[in-house]
PDB file of C-alpha atoms in Angstrom:
ATOM      1  CA  MET E  28     -16.804   3.022 -17.791  1.00 80.00           C
ATOM      2  CA  GLN E  29     -16.141   0.721 -20.824  1.00 83.00           C
ATOM      3  CA  LEU E  30     -12.666  -0.118 -21.484  1.00 94.00           C
ATOM      4  CA  THR E  31     -12.117  -2.651 -24.670  1.00 95.00           C
ATOM      5  CA  PRO E  32     -10.099  -5.396 -23.957  1.00 96.00           C
ATOM      6  CA  ALA E  33      -6.367  -4.807 -26.070  1.00 97.00           C
ATOM      7  CA  THR E  34      -5.961  -6.912 -28.870  1.00 97.00           C
ATOM      8  CA  ARG E  35      -2.743  -6.311 -28.335  1.00 97.00           C
ATOM      9  CA  PRO E  36       0.093  -5.402 -26.020  1.00 98.00           C
ATOM     10  CA  THR E  37      -0.964  -1.768 -25.173  1.00 98.00           C
ATOM     11  CA  PHE E  38       0.285   0.580 -23.115  1.00 98.00           C
ATOM     12  CA  TYR E  39      -1.892   3.313 -21.820  1.00 98.00           C
ATOM     13  CA  PHE E  40      -2.137   7.094 -20.920  1.00 97.00           C
ATOM     14  CA  ILE E  41      -4.408   8.500 -18.599  1.00 96.00           C
ATOM     15  CA  GLY E  42      -5.136  11.777 -19.019  1.00 91.00           C
ATOM     16  CA  VAL E  43      -8.126  14.173 -19.492  1.00 85.00           C
ATOM     17  CA  THR E  44      -7.448  15.164 -23.273  1.00 86.00           C
ATOM     18  CA  THR E  45      -5.085  12.281 -24.494  1.00 91.00           C
ATOM     19  CA  GLY E  46      -5.745  12.497 -28.367  1.00 89.00           C
ATOM     20  CA  SER E  47      -4.561  15.822 -28.978  1.00 85.00           C
ATOM     21  CA  SER E  48      -1.399  14.784 -26.426  1.00 87.00           C
ATOM     22  CA  SER E  49       1.968  15.029 -28.871  1.00 89.00           C
ATOM     23  CA  ILE E  50       2.919  11.872 -27.553  1.00 94.00           C
ATOM     24  CA  MET E  51       0.683  10.132 -29.846  1.00 95.00           C
ATOM     25  CA  ARG E  52       2.557  10.917 -32.693  1.00 95.00           C
ATOM     26  CA  VAL E  53       5.927  10.716 -30.285  1.00 96.00           C
ATOM     27  CA  PHE E  54       5.517   7.136 -28.878  1.00 97.00           C
ATOM     28  CA  PRO E  55       5.502   5.153 -32.050  1.00 97.00           C
ATOM     29  CA  LYS E  56       8.700   6.169 -33.602  1.00 97.00           C
ATOM     30  CA  TRP E  57      10.022   5.536 -29.478  1.00 98.00           C
ATOM     31  CA  ALA E  58       8.462   2.434 -29.807  1.00 98.00           C
ATOM     32  CA  GLU E  59       9.927   1.646 -32.782  1.00 97.00           C
ATOM     33  CA  TYR E  60      13.289   3.177 -31.844  1.00 97.00           C
ATOM     34  CA  LEU E  61      13.792   1.463 -28.994  1.00 97.00           C
ATOM     35  CA  GLY E  62      12.727  -2.200 -30.005  1.00 97.00           C
ATOM     36  CA  LEU E  63       9.174  -2.401 -28.157  1.00 97.00           C
ATOM     37  CA  GLY E  64       8.102  -4.904 -30.703  1.00 96.00           C
ATOM     38  CA  ASP E  65       4.049  -4.419 -32.102  1.00 95.00           C
ATOM     39  CA  VAL E  66       2.891  -2.087 -29.066  1.00 98.00           C
ATOM     40  CA  GLU E  67       0.180   0.658 -28.940  1.00 97.00           C
ATOM     41  CA  ILE E  68      -0.762   3.366 -26.934  1.00 98.00           C
ATOM     42  CA  LYS E  69      -3.849   4.191 -26.579  1.00 97.00           C
ATOM     43  CA  GLY E  70      -5.624   7.099 -23.925  1.00 97.00           C
ATOM     44  CA  ILE E  71      -7.662   7.166 -20.976  1.00 97.00           C
ATOM     45  CA  ASP E  72     -10.064  10.036 -20.450  1.00 95.00           C
ATOM     46  CA  MET E  73     -10.991  11.662 -17.141  1.00 94.00           C
ATOM     47  CA  VAL E  74     -12.573  13.884 -16.073  1.00 91.00           C
ATOM     48  CA  PRO E  75     -10.546  15.808 -13.078  1.00 84.00           C
ATOM     49  CA  HIS E  76     -11.405  14.955  -9.874  1.00 85.00           C
ATOM     50  CA  ASP E  77     -12.949  12.140 -11.524  1.00 94.00           C
ATOM     51  CA  THR E  78     -15.344   9.858  -9.579  1.00 97.00           C
ATOM     52  CA  SER E  79     -14.057   6.973  -7.379  1.00 97.00           C
ATOM     53  CA  GLU E  80     -15.779   4.420  -9.395  1.00 97.00           C
ATOM     54  CA  ASN E  81     -14.417   4.806 -12.445  1.00 98.00           C
ATOM     55  CA  TYR E  82     -10.574   5.223 -11.394  1.00 98.00           C
ATOM     56  CA  ARG E  83     -11.472   1.797  -9.617  1.00 98.00           C
ATOM     57  CA  ALA E  84     -12.842   0.617 -13.282  1.00 97.00           C
ATOM     58  CA  VAL E  85      -9.235   1.872 -14.769  1.00 98.00           C
ATOM     59  CA  VAL E  86      -7.254  -0.253 -12.881  1.00 98.00           C
ATOM     60  CA  GLN E  87      -9.642  -3.442 -12.331  1.00 98.00           C
ATOM     61  CA  PHE E  88      -9.177  -3.283 -16.695  1.00 98.00           C
ATOM     62  CA  LEU E  89      -5.615  -2.436 -16.252  1.00 98.00           C
ATOM     63  CA  LYS E  90      -4.532  -5.268 -13.569  1.00 97.00           C
ATOM     64  CA  ALA E  91      -6.881  -7.763 -15.142  1.00 97.00           C
ATOM     65  CA  ASP E  92      -6.283  -7.486 -18.800  1.00 97.00           C
ATOM     66  CA  PRO E  93      -3.246  -9.403 -20.078  1.00 97.00           C
ATOM     67  CA  LEU E  94      -2.485  -7.573 -22.967  1.00 98.00           C
ATOM     68  CA  SER E  95      -2.665  -4.349 -20.870  1.00 98.00           C
ATOM     69  CA  LEU E  96       0.645  -3.587 -19.856  1.00 98.00           C
ATOM     70  CA  GLY E  97       0.706  -0.398 -18.032  1.00 98.00           C
ATOM     71  CA  ALA E  98       0.289   3.067 -17.863  1.00 98.00           C
ATOM     72  CA  LEU E  99       1.412   6.646 -17.241  1.00 97.00           C
ATOM     73  CA  VAL E 100      -0.835   8.819 -15.198  1.00 95.00           C
ATOM     74  CA  THR E 101      -0.970  13.005 -15.411  1.00 89.00           C
ATOM     75  CA  THR E 102      -3.656  14.802 -14.035  1.00 82.00           C
ATOM     76  CA  HIS E 103      -4.941  12.001 -12.046  1.00 90.00           C
ATOM     77  CA  LYS E 104      -1.991  11.173  -9.992  1.00 90.00           C
ATOM     78  CA  LEU E 105      -3.554  12.056  -6.361  1.00 86.00           C
ATOM     79  CA  ASP E 106      -6.901  10.611  -7.085  1.00 90.00           C
ATOM     80  CA  LEU E 107      -6.553   7.790  -8.794  1.00 96.00           C
ATOM     81  CA  LEU E 108      -3.983   6.621  -5.539  1.00 96.00           C
ATOM     82  CA  ALA E 109      -6.684   7.742  -2.875  1.00 94.00           C
ATOM     83  CA  ALA E 110      -9.642   5.529  -4.506  1.00 97.00           C
ATOM     84  CA  CYS E 111      -7.378   2.568  -5.874  1.00 98.00           C
ATOM     85  CA  ARG E 112      -4.890   2.043  -2.563  1.00 98.00           C
ATOM     86  CA  ASP E 113      -6.335  -1.186  -1.567  1.00 98.00           C
ATOM     87  CA  MET E 114      -5.921  -2.661  -5.207  1.00 98.00           C
ATOM     88  CA  PHE E 115      -2.237  -2.237  -6.007  1.00 98.00           C
ATOM     89  CA  ASP E 116      -0.264  -5.165  -4.947  1.00 98.00           C
ATOM     90  CA  VAL E 117       3.124  -2.860  -4.275  1.00 98.00           C
ATOM     91  CA  ILE E 118       3.381   0.668  -4.071  1.00 98.00           C
ATOM     92  CA  ASP E 119       6.914   2.000  -4.199  1.00 96.00           C
ATOM     93  CA  PRO E 120       8.524   4.280  -1.686  1.00 95.00           C
ATOM     94  CA  HIS E 121       8.105   7.669  -3.434  1.00 94.00           C
ATOM     95  CA  ALA E 122       4.866   6.702  -4.342  1.00 96.00           C
ATOM     96  CA  ALA E 123       3.525   6.011  -1.026  1.00 95.00           C
ATOM     97  CA  LEU E 124       5.084   9.059   0.883  1.00 92.00           C
ATOM     98  CA  MET E 125       3.848  11.594  -1.896  1.00 90.00           C
ATOM     99  CA  SER E 126       0.033   9.847  -1.678  1.00 90.00           C
ATOM    100  CA  GLU E 127       0.375   9.991  -5.745  1.00 90.00           C
ATOM    101  CA  THR E 128       1.222   7.852  -8.590  1.00 94.00           C
ATOM    102  CA  SER E 129       2.233   8.714 -12.291  1.00 95.00           C
ATOM    103  CA  CYS E 130       3.024   5.220 -13.182  1.00 98.00           C
ATOM    104  CA  LEU E 131       1.489   1.526 -13.393  1.00 98.00           C
ATOM    105  CA  SER E 132       3.362  -1.314 -14.201  1.00 98.00           C
ATOM    106  CA  LYS E 133       3.065  -4.837 -14.003  1.00 98.00           C
ATOM    107  CA  ARG E 134       5.527  -7.672 -12.982  1.00 96.00           C
ATOM    108  CA  ASP E 135       5.360 -11.528 -12.460  1.00 95.00           C
ATOM    109  CA  GLY E 136       1.577 -11.230 -12.450  1.00 94.00           C
ATOM    110  CA  LYS E 137       1.751  -7.945  -9.620  1.00 97.00           C
ATOM    111  CA  LEU E 138       0.212  -4.448 -10.237  1.00 98.00           C
ATOM    112  CA  ILE E 139       2.865  -2.206  -9.355  1.00 98.00           C
ATOM    113  CA  CYS E 140       2.344   1.903  -8.932  1.00 97.00           C
ATOM    114  CA  HIS E 141       4.792   4.285  -8.701  1.00 98.00           C
ATOM    115  CA  ALA E 142       5.557   7.676  -8.212  1.00 96.00           C
ATOM    116  CA  LYS E 143       8.349   8.425 -10.968  1.00 96.00           C
ATOM    117  CA  ASP E 144       8.413  12.250 -10.711  1.00 93.00           C
ATOM    118  CA  PRO E 145      11.365  12.830  -8.081  1.00 94.00           C
ATOM    119  CA  ILE E 146      13.456  10.877 -10.343  1.00 95.00           C
ATOM    120  CA  SER E 147      12.232  12.570 -13.672  1.00 96.00           C
ATOM    121  CA  SER E 148      12.161  16.126 -12.137  1.00 95.00           C
ATOM    122  CA  GLY E 149      15.453  15.866 -10.711  1.00 96.00           C
ATOM    123  CA  LEU E 150      17.096  14.603 -13.927  1.00 97.00           C
ATOM    124  CA  ALA E 151      15.789  17.028 -15.683  1.00 97.00           C
ATOM    125  CA  LEU E 152      17.157  19.601 -13.274  1.00 97.00           C
ATOM    126  CA  ASP E 153      20.284  18.908 -12.691  1.00 96.00           C
ATOM    127  CA  GLY E 154      20.671  18.330 -16.488  1.00 95.00           C
ATOM    128  CA  PHE E 155      20.377  22.551 -16.812  1.00 96.00           C
ATOM    129  CA  LEU E 156      21.755  23.856 -13.580  1.00 97.00           C
ATOM    130  CA  PRO E 157      25.172  24.886 -13.318  1.00 93.00           C
ATOM    131  CA  ALA E 158      27.283  22.000 -11.259  1.00 93.00           C
ATOM    132  CA  ASP E 159      27.339  23.007  -8.035  1.00 96.00           C
ATOM    133  CA  HIS E 160      25.296  25.816  -8.076  1.00 98.00           C
ATOM    134  CA  PHE E 161      23.051  25.453  -5.031  1.00 98.00           C
ATOM    135  CA  ALA E 162      26.853  24.991  -3.126  1.00 97.00           C
ATOM    136  CA  ARG E 163      28.578  28.110  -4.728  1.00 97.00           C
ATOM    137  CA  THR E 164      25.734  30.447  -5.172  1.00 97.00           C
ATOM    138  CA  GLY E 165      23.709  30.382  -1.742  1.00 97.00           C
ATOM    139  CA  ALA E 166      20.532  30.499  -4.093  1.00 98.00           C
ATOM    140  CA  GLU E 167      16.945  29.447  -2.252  1.00 98.00           C
ATOM    141  CA  VAL E 168      14.318  28.156  -4.339  1.00 98.00           C
ATOM    142  CA  LEU E 169      10.402  29.639  -5.426  1.00 98.00           C
ATOM    143  CA  SER E 170       8.543  27.198  -6.645  1.00 98.00           C
ATOM    144  CA  MET E 171       5.058  28.242  -7.827  1.00 98.00           C
ATOM    145  CA  GLY E 172       1.820  25.220  -7.069  1.00 95.00           C
ATOM    146  CA  ALA E 173       2.347  23.198  -4.754  1.00 93.00           C
ATOM    147  CA  GLY E 174       0.827  19.918  -6.459  1.00 87.00           C
ATOM    148  CA  GLY E 175       2.658  16.899  -7.203  1.00 85.00           C
ATOM    149  CA  SER E 176       5.814  18.372  -9.420  1.00 89.00           C
ATOM    150  CA  THR E 177       6.798  20.620  -6.200  1.00 93.00           C
ATOM    151  CA  ILE E 178       6.828  18.107  -4.131  1.00 92.00           C
ATOM    152  CA  ALA E 179       9.268  15.426  -6.016  1.00 93.00           C
ATOM    153  CA  LEU E 180      11.045  18.925  -7.231  1.00 96.00           C
ATOM    154  CA  THR E 181      11.217  19.588  -3.734  1.00 97.00           C
ATOM    155  CA  TRP E 182      12.090  15.893  -2.405  1.00 96.00           C
ATOM    156  CA  HIS E 183      14.905  15.845  -4.832  1.00 96.00           C
ATOM    157  CA  LEU E 184      16.514  19.261  -3.725  1.00 98.00           C
ATOM    158  CA  MET E 185      16.440  18.074  -0.193  1.00 97.00           C
ATOM    159  CA  GLN E 186      18.173  14.679  -0.354  1.00 96.00           C
ATOM    160  CA  ALA E 187      21.075  14.866   1.577  1.00 94.00           C
ATOM    161  CA  ALA E 188      22.984  13.022  -0.470  1.00 94.00           C
ATOM    162  CA  ARG E 189      23.069  16.538  -2.384  1.00 96.00           C
ATOM    163  CA  GLY E 190      25.376  17.390   0.626  1.00 96.00           C
ATOM    164  CA  ALA E 191      26.425  21.185   0.533  1.00 96.00           C
ATOM    165  CA  ASN E 192      24.446  21.244  -3.117  1.00 97.00           C
ATOM    166  CA  ARG E 193      20.748  22.346  -2.052  1.00 98.00           C
ATOM    167  CA  PRO E 194      18.711  25.611  -1.649  1.00 98.00           C
ATOM    168  CA  ARG E 195      19.270  27.868   1.263  1.00 98.00           C
ATOM    169  CA  ARG E 196      15.536  28.246   1.770  1.00 98.00           C
ATOM    170  CA  ILE E 197      12.718  26.856   0.041  1.00 98.00           C
ATOM    171  CA  VAL E 198       9.589  29.299  -0.532  1.00 98.00           C
ATOM    172  CA  VAL E 199       6.380  27.405  -2.507  1.00 98.00           C
ATOM    173  CA  THR E 200       3.231  29.489  -2.864  1.00 98.00           C
ATOM    174  CA  ASN E 201       0.083  28.203  -3.534  1.00 96.00           C
ATOM    175  CA  ARG E 202      -3.724  29.787  -4.575  1.00 95.00           C
ATOM    176  CA  SER E 203      -5.009  27.923  -1.712  1.00 92.00           C
ATOM    177  CA  ALA E 204      -3.729  26.445   1.590  1.00 96.00           C
ATOM    178  CA  PRO E 205      -5.426  22.671   1.599  1.00 93.00           C
ATOM    179  CA  ARG E 206      -2.192  21.865  -0.827  1.00 91.00           C
ATOM    180  CA  LEU E 207       0.302  23.772   1.218  1.00 96.00           C
ATOM    181  CA  ASP E 208      -0.412  21.575   4.058  1.00 96.00           C
ATOM    182  CA  HIS E 209       0.016  18.113   2.221  1.00 92.00           C
ATOM    183  CA  ILE E 210       3.436  19.729   1.223  1.00 94.00           C
ATOM    184  CA  ARG E 211       4.337  20.548   4.757  1.00 96.00           C
ATOM    185  CA  GLU E 212       3.345  17.207   5.599  1.00 95.00           C
ATOM    186  CA  ILE E 213       5.925  15.920   3.070  1.00 94.00           C
ATOM    187  CA  HIS E 214       8.282  17.694   4.180  1.00 96.00           C
ATOM    188  CA  ALA E 215       7.381  16.716   7.593  1.00 96.00           C
ATOM    189  CA  GLN E 216       8.061  13.471   6.877  1.00 94.00           C
ATOM    190  CA  ILE E 217      11.669  13.654   4.743  1.00 93.00           C
ATOM    191  CA  GLY E 218      12.921  15.794   7.794  1.00 93.00           C
ATOM    192  CA  SER E 219      15.015  18.269   5.866  1.00 93.00           C
ATOM    193  CA  ASP E 220      17.251  20.960   7.563  1.00 95.00           C
ATOM    194  CA  ILE E 221      16.402  23.471   4.886  1.00 97.00           C
ATOM    195  CA  PRO E 222      13.953  26.012   6.114  1.00 98.00           C
ATOM    196  CA  CYS E 223      11.231  26.517   3.944  1.00 98.00           C
ATOM    197  CA  GLU E 224       8.071  28.688   4.329  1.00 98.00           C
ATOM    198  CA  TYR E 225       4.154  28.046   2.519  1.00 98.00           C
ATOM    199  CA  VAL E 226       2.825  31.004   1.659  1.00 98.00           C
ATOM    200  CA  VAL E 227      -0.806  31.275   0.212  1.00 98.00           C
ATOM    201  CA  ALA E 228      -0.807  33.245  -2.852  1.00 98.00           C
ATOM    202  CA  GLU E 229      -3.826  34.555  -4.525  1.00 97.00           C
ATOM    203  CA  THR E 230      -3.012  36.858  -6.508  1.00 97.00           C
ATOM    204  CA  PRO E 231      -0.162  37.470  -8.886  1.00 98.00           C
ATOM    205  CA  GLU E 232       1.323  40.043  -6.911  1.00 98.00           C
ATOM    206  CA  ASP E 233       1.226  38.453  -3.399  1.00 98.00           C
ATOM    207  CA  ASN E 234       4.066  36.048  -6.095  1.00 98.00           C
ATOM    208  CA  ASP E 235       5.804  38.812  -7.279  1.00 98.00           C
ATOM    209  CA  ARG E 236       6.413  39.894  -3.935  1.00 98.00           C
ATOM    210  CA  ALA E 237       7.721  36.230  -2.897  1.00 98.00           C
ATOM    211  CA  MET E 238       9.616  36.351  -5.653  1.00 98.00           C
ATOM    212  CA  ALA E 239      11.201  39.983  -4.605  1.00 98.00           C
ATOM    213  CA  GLY E 240      12.513  38.254  -1.690  1.00 97.00           C
ATOM    214  CA  LEU E 241      14.601  35.089  -3.188  1.00 98.00           C
ATOM    215  CA  ALA E 242      18.831  35.895  -3.071  1.00 98.00           C
ATOM    216  CA  PRO E 243      20.882  36.391  -6.422  1.00 98.00           C
ATOM    217  CA  GLY E 244      21.293  33.193  -8.667  1.00 98.00           C
ATOM    218  CA  SER E 245      17.770  31.466  -7.233  1.00 98.00           C
ATOM    219  CA  LEU E 246      15.862  29.047  -9.072  1.00 98.00           C
ATOM    220  CA  VAL E 247      12.451  30.488 -10.070  1.00 98.00           C
ATOM    221  CA  ILE E 248       9.704  27.534 -10.895  1.00 98.00           C
ATOM    222  CA  ASN E 249       6.334  27.467 -12.594  1.00 97.00           C
ATOM    223  CA  ALA E 250       4.422  24.673 -11.332  1.00 94.00           C
ATOM    224  CA  THR E 251       0.953  26.259 -11.502  1.00 92.00           C
ATOM    225  CA  GLY E 252       0.115  25.153 -14.680  1.00 87.00           C
ATOM    226  CA  LEU E 253      -0.994  28.420 -15.723  1.00 88.00           C
ATOM    227  CA  GLY E 254       0.095  28.983 -19.567  1.00 84.00           C
ATOM    228  CA  LYS E 255      -0.900  25.605 -20.938  1.00 79.00           C
ATOM    229  CA  ASP E 256      -3.760  24.200 -18.222  1.00 74.00           C
ATOM    230  CA  ALA E 257      -5.448  27.436 -18.301  1.00 81.00           C
ATOM    231  CA  PRO E 258      -3.770  31.026 -19.369  1.00 88.00           C
ATOM    232  CA  GLY E 259      -1.585  33.177 -17.941  1.00 92.00           C
ATOM    233  CA  SER E 260       0.835  33.240 -15.339  1.00 96.00           C
ATOM    234  CA  PRO E 261       1.318  33.024 -11.614  1.00 97.00           C
ATOM    235  CA  LEU E 262       3.496  36.629 -11.506  1.00 98.00           C
ATOM    236  CA  THR E 263       2.904  39.777 -13.359  1.00 97.00           C
ATOM    237  CA  PHE E 264       5.066  41.745 -15.407  1.00 97.00           C
ATOM    238  CA  ASP E 265       5.985  43.800 -12.577  1.00 97.00           C
ATOM    239  CA  GLY E 266       7.706  40.689 -10.475  1.00 98.00           C
ATOM    240  CA  PRO E 267      11.236  41.182 -10.147  1.00 98.00           C
ATOM    241  CA  PHE E 268      13.573  38.165 -11.294  1.00 98.00           C
ATOM    242  CA  PRO E 269      16.468  37.231  -8.888  1.00 98.00           C
ATOM    243  CA  ARG E 270      19.564  38.649 -10.783  1.00 98.00           C
ATOM    244  CA  ASP E 271      21.961  35.684 -12.245  1.00 98.00           C
ATOM    245  CA  GLY E 272      18.933  33.503 -11.692  1.00 98.00           C
ATOM    246  CA  VAL E 273      17.189  30.597 -13.120  1.00 98.00           C
ATOM    247  CA  ALA E 274      13.260  30.428 -14.452  1.00 98.00           C
ATOM    248  CA  TRP E 275      12.241  27.665 -15.504  1.00 98.00           C
ATOM    249  CA  GLU E 276       8.083  27.022 -16.890  1.00 97.00           C
ATOM    250  CA  LEU E 277       7.715  23.040 -16.404  1.00 94.00           C
ATOM    251  CA  ASN E 278       5.089  23.106 -19.885  1.00 90.00           C
ATOM    252  CA  TYR E 279       6.992  23.123 -23.424  1.00 88.00           C
ATOM    253  CA  ARG E 280       3.952  23.872 -25.504  1.00 83.00           C
ATOM    254  CA  GLY E 281       0.860  26.376 -25.078  1.00 83.00           C
ATOM    255  CA  ASP E 282       1.011  30.082 -24.077  1.00 90.00           C
ATOM    256  CA  LEU E 283       3.761  29.827 -22.166  1.00 94.00           C
ATOM    257  CA  VAL E 284       3.538  33.861 -20.174  1.00 97.00           C
ATOM    258  CA  PHE E 285       6.174  33.447 -17.389  1.00 97.00           C
ATOM    259  CA  LEU E 286       8.555  32.382 -19.965  1.00 97.00           C
ATOM    260  CA  ASP E 287       7.553  35.945 -21.980  1.00 97.00           C
ATOM    261  CA  GLN E 288       8.249  38.016 -18.517  1.00 98.00           C
ATOM    262  CA  ALA E 289      12.023  36.074 -17.570  1.00 98.00           C
ATOM    263  CA  ARG E 290      13.039  36.898 -21.266  1.00 98.00           C
ATOM    264  CA  ALA E 291      11.039  40.243 -20.528  1.00 98.00           C
ATOM    265  CA  GLN E 292      14.551  40.549 -17.799  1.00 98.00           C
ATOM    266  CA  GLN E 293      16.835  37.962 -19.236  1.00 98.00           C
ATOM    267  CA  ALA E 294      19.388  40.798 -20.541  1.00 97.00           C
ATOM    268  CA  GLU E 295      19.277  42.945 -17.695  1.00 97.00           C
ATOM    269  CA  LYS E 296      19.324  40.294 -14.453  1.00 98.00           C
ATOM    270  CA  ALA E 297      21.222  37.669 -16.523  1.00 98.00           C
ATOM    271  CA  VAL E 298      18.366  35.255 -16.330  1.00 98.00           C
ATOM    272  CA  GLN E 299      19.339  31.763 -17.228  1.00 98.00           C
ATOM    273  CA  ILE E 300      15.465  30.539 -18.664  1.00 98.00           C
ATOM    274  CA  GLU E 301      14.383  26.929 -19.767  1.00 98.00           C
ATOM    275  CA  ASP E 302      11.296  25.503 -20.393  1.00 97.00           C
ATOM    276  CA  GLY E 303      10.048  21.308 -19.675  1.00 95.00           C
ATOM    277  CA  TRP E 304      10.992  20.198 -22.704  1.00 95.00           C
ATOM    278  CA  THR E 305      13.283  17.972 -21.240  1.00 95.00           C
ATOM    279  CA  TYR E 306      11.327  17.403 -18.048  1.00 96.00           C
ATOM    280  CA  PHE E 307       8.884  15.828 -20.663  1.00 94.00           C
ATOM    281  CA  ILE E 308      11.063  13.584 -22.372  1.00 96.00           C
ATOM    282  CA  HIS E 309      12.767  12.097 -18.988  1.00 97.00           C
ATOM    283  CA  GLY E 310       8.801  11.518 -17.529  1.00 96.00           C
ATOM    284  CA  TRP E 311       7.222   9.737 -20.672  1.00 97.00           C
ATOM    285  CA  THR E 312      11.021   7.814 -20.424  1.00 97.00           C
ATOM    286  CA  GLN E 313      11.345   6.805 -16.607  1.00 97.00           C
ATOM    287  CA  VAL E 314       7.773   5.425 -17.197  1.00 98.00           C
ATOM    288  CA  ILE E 315       8.673   3.411 -20.498  1.00 98.00           C
ATOM    289  CA  ALA E 316      11.921   1.902 -19.200  1.00 98.00           C
ATOM    290  CA  GLU E 317       9.492   1.143 -16.026  1.00 98.00           C
ATOM    291  CA  VAL E 318       6.801  -0.629 -17.590  1.00 98.00           C
ATOM    292  CA  PHE E 319       8.514  -2.442 -20.828  1.00 98.00           C
ATOM    293  CA  ASP E 320      11.534  -3.535 -17.724  1.00 97.00           C
ATOM    294  CA  ILE E 321      14.264  -1.965 -20.350  1.00 97.00           C
ATOM    295  CA  GLU E 322      16.703   0.306 -19.909  1.00 97.00           C
ATOM    296  CA  VAL E 323      16.811   4.018 -20.915  1.00 97.00           C
ATOM    297  CA  ALA E 324      19.604   6.097 -21.047  1.00 96.00           C
ATOM    298  CA  THR E 325      19.178   9.263 -18.982  1.00 96.00           C
ATOM    299  CA  SER E 326      22.022  11.214 -20.914  1.00 94.00           C
ATOM    300  CA  GLY E 327      24.252  10.928 -24.172  1.00 95.00           C
ATOM    301  CA  PRO E 328      23.984   9.703 -27.394  1.00 97.00           C
ATOM    302  CA  GLN E 329      20.785   7.191 -26.628  1.00 96.00           C
ATOM    303  CA  PHE E 330      19.597  10.213 -24.642  1.00 96.00           C
ATOM    304  CA  ASP E 331      19.932  12.776 -27.621  1.00 96.00           C
ATOM    305  CA  ALA E 332      18.542  10.505 -29.862  1.00 97.00           C
ATOM    306  CA  ILE E 333      15.195  10.264 -28.114  1.00 97.00           C
ATOM    307  CA  SER E 334      15.044  13.626 -27.990  1.00 96.00           C
ATOM    308  CA  ARG E 335      16.235  14.101 -31.313  1.00 96.00           C
ATOM    309  CA  ILE E 336      12.902  11.373 -32.261  1.00 97.00           C
ATOM    310  CA  ALA E 337      11.141  13.451 -29.961  1.00 97.00           C
ATOM    311  CA  ALA E 338      11.653  16.949 -31.567  1.00 96.00           C
ATOM    312  CA  GLU E 339      11.172  15.686 -35.107  1.00 95.00           C
ATOM    313  CA  ALA E 340       7.387  13.989 -34.426  1.00 94.00           C
ATOM    314  CA  THR E 341       6.717  17.504 -32.429  1.00 91.00           C
ATOM    315  CA  GLY E 342       7.319  19.718 -34.990  1.00 89.00           C
ATOM    316  CA  ARG E 343      10.272  21.928 -32.089  1.00 88.00           C
ATOM    317  CA  THR E 344      12.373  23.567 -33.430  1.00 77.00           C
ATOM    318  CA  SER E 345      14.704  24.615 -30.234  1.00 65.00           C
TER     319      SER E 345
END
C-alpha cells in the first residue's frame, strides 16, 4: 500500500469509501471553528477485512510520518487492532477490553490506540433518553447487530455507576453466531448482573419475535448497518415496537427503512424516534479532541455550534 508523506499537519480517516463521506466537507469547517490551524483531512480507503500487511503498512506510516497526527477508524476497528496490536506503544483500557480501535493518536512520541465508541455512543444515548428512563420504566434493550456499536452501547448501559438507571434485560441479535460469542465474552469480562440474551436472527422475522417480547418503554437499536451499508432493515413492517418505546437508528443518512417502520407505528405506540446524527457528531469530536489534545464540549453552546456547522455543510434540515 502506497502512502505519501504529509506535507502539512494531516488527520486521517481510515474507512472504505472515504472520499464520498460528508466529513470531508465538515472537517475543514470544524477545524476553522476549533482553531486547529493549518491542518487537512485525508482518507485512507481499505477493503473490509483487508490484509494484515495493509493494516500494518498504514499503522507504520502513521507512526513514522511526523506530520501525520492521527486517525479516526471506521469499519476496520477490529481487524486493524488484531493485525497491529504489537505496533502500538499504548492500548487504552476500552480498546483492550473490546479488541477494537476507533482512534489513533500520538503523544510524546508514542502511538496510542483508543476505543472511543463507549464514550461517544453513551453521550448520544443519554442525550436523548428521558431522565432516569430505565429506572422509571423497567425498560429493556434490543440491539440488532453484534458489532462494535452494540458492544460499546451495552458496556455503557451496564456500568454500575448508573445505579438503578440500567436496563432490566438486554437482548442482542445477529445473523451469525461468532459475533454473539464475542460479545458474550466481553459481557462476561464486564461482570454485569443484567440478564442478557444472545439470539441468532437469520431473518427479519426472527428480529420481529425478539422485539415482540420487550417490555413497554424499551429501547430498540438498529446496529446492523442495514439502510446505509446495505439495503433494507433488520425488521419487517409487521414487527411490533414496544409501546412508549424508543427506536434508535445508528445511521443518519441512507434509505433508513427502520425509521420508516418506526414512524408507521409512532402515533399508535407513542414511539420516540431517533437517528444517528448526534452519534455521528460525538463520534468525530471525541476523536478530534484526542488527536489534537483539545477540549471539545459534549453539550451546550459549543456543541450546538459544532452540530450547526455540520448540518450546514451536509444540508441536514432537521
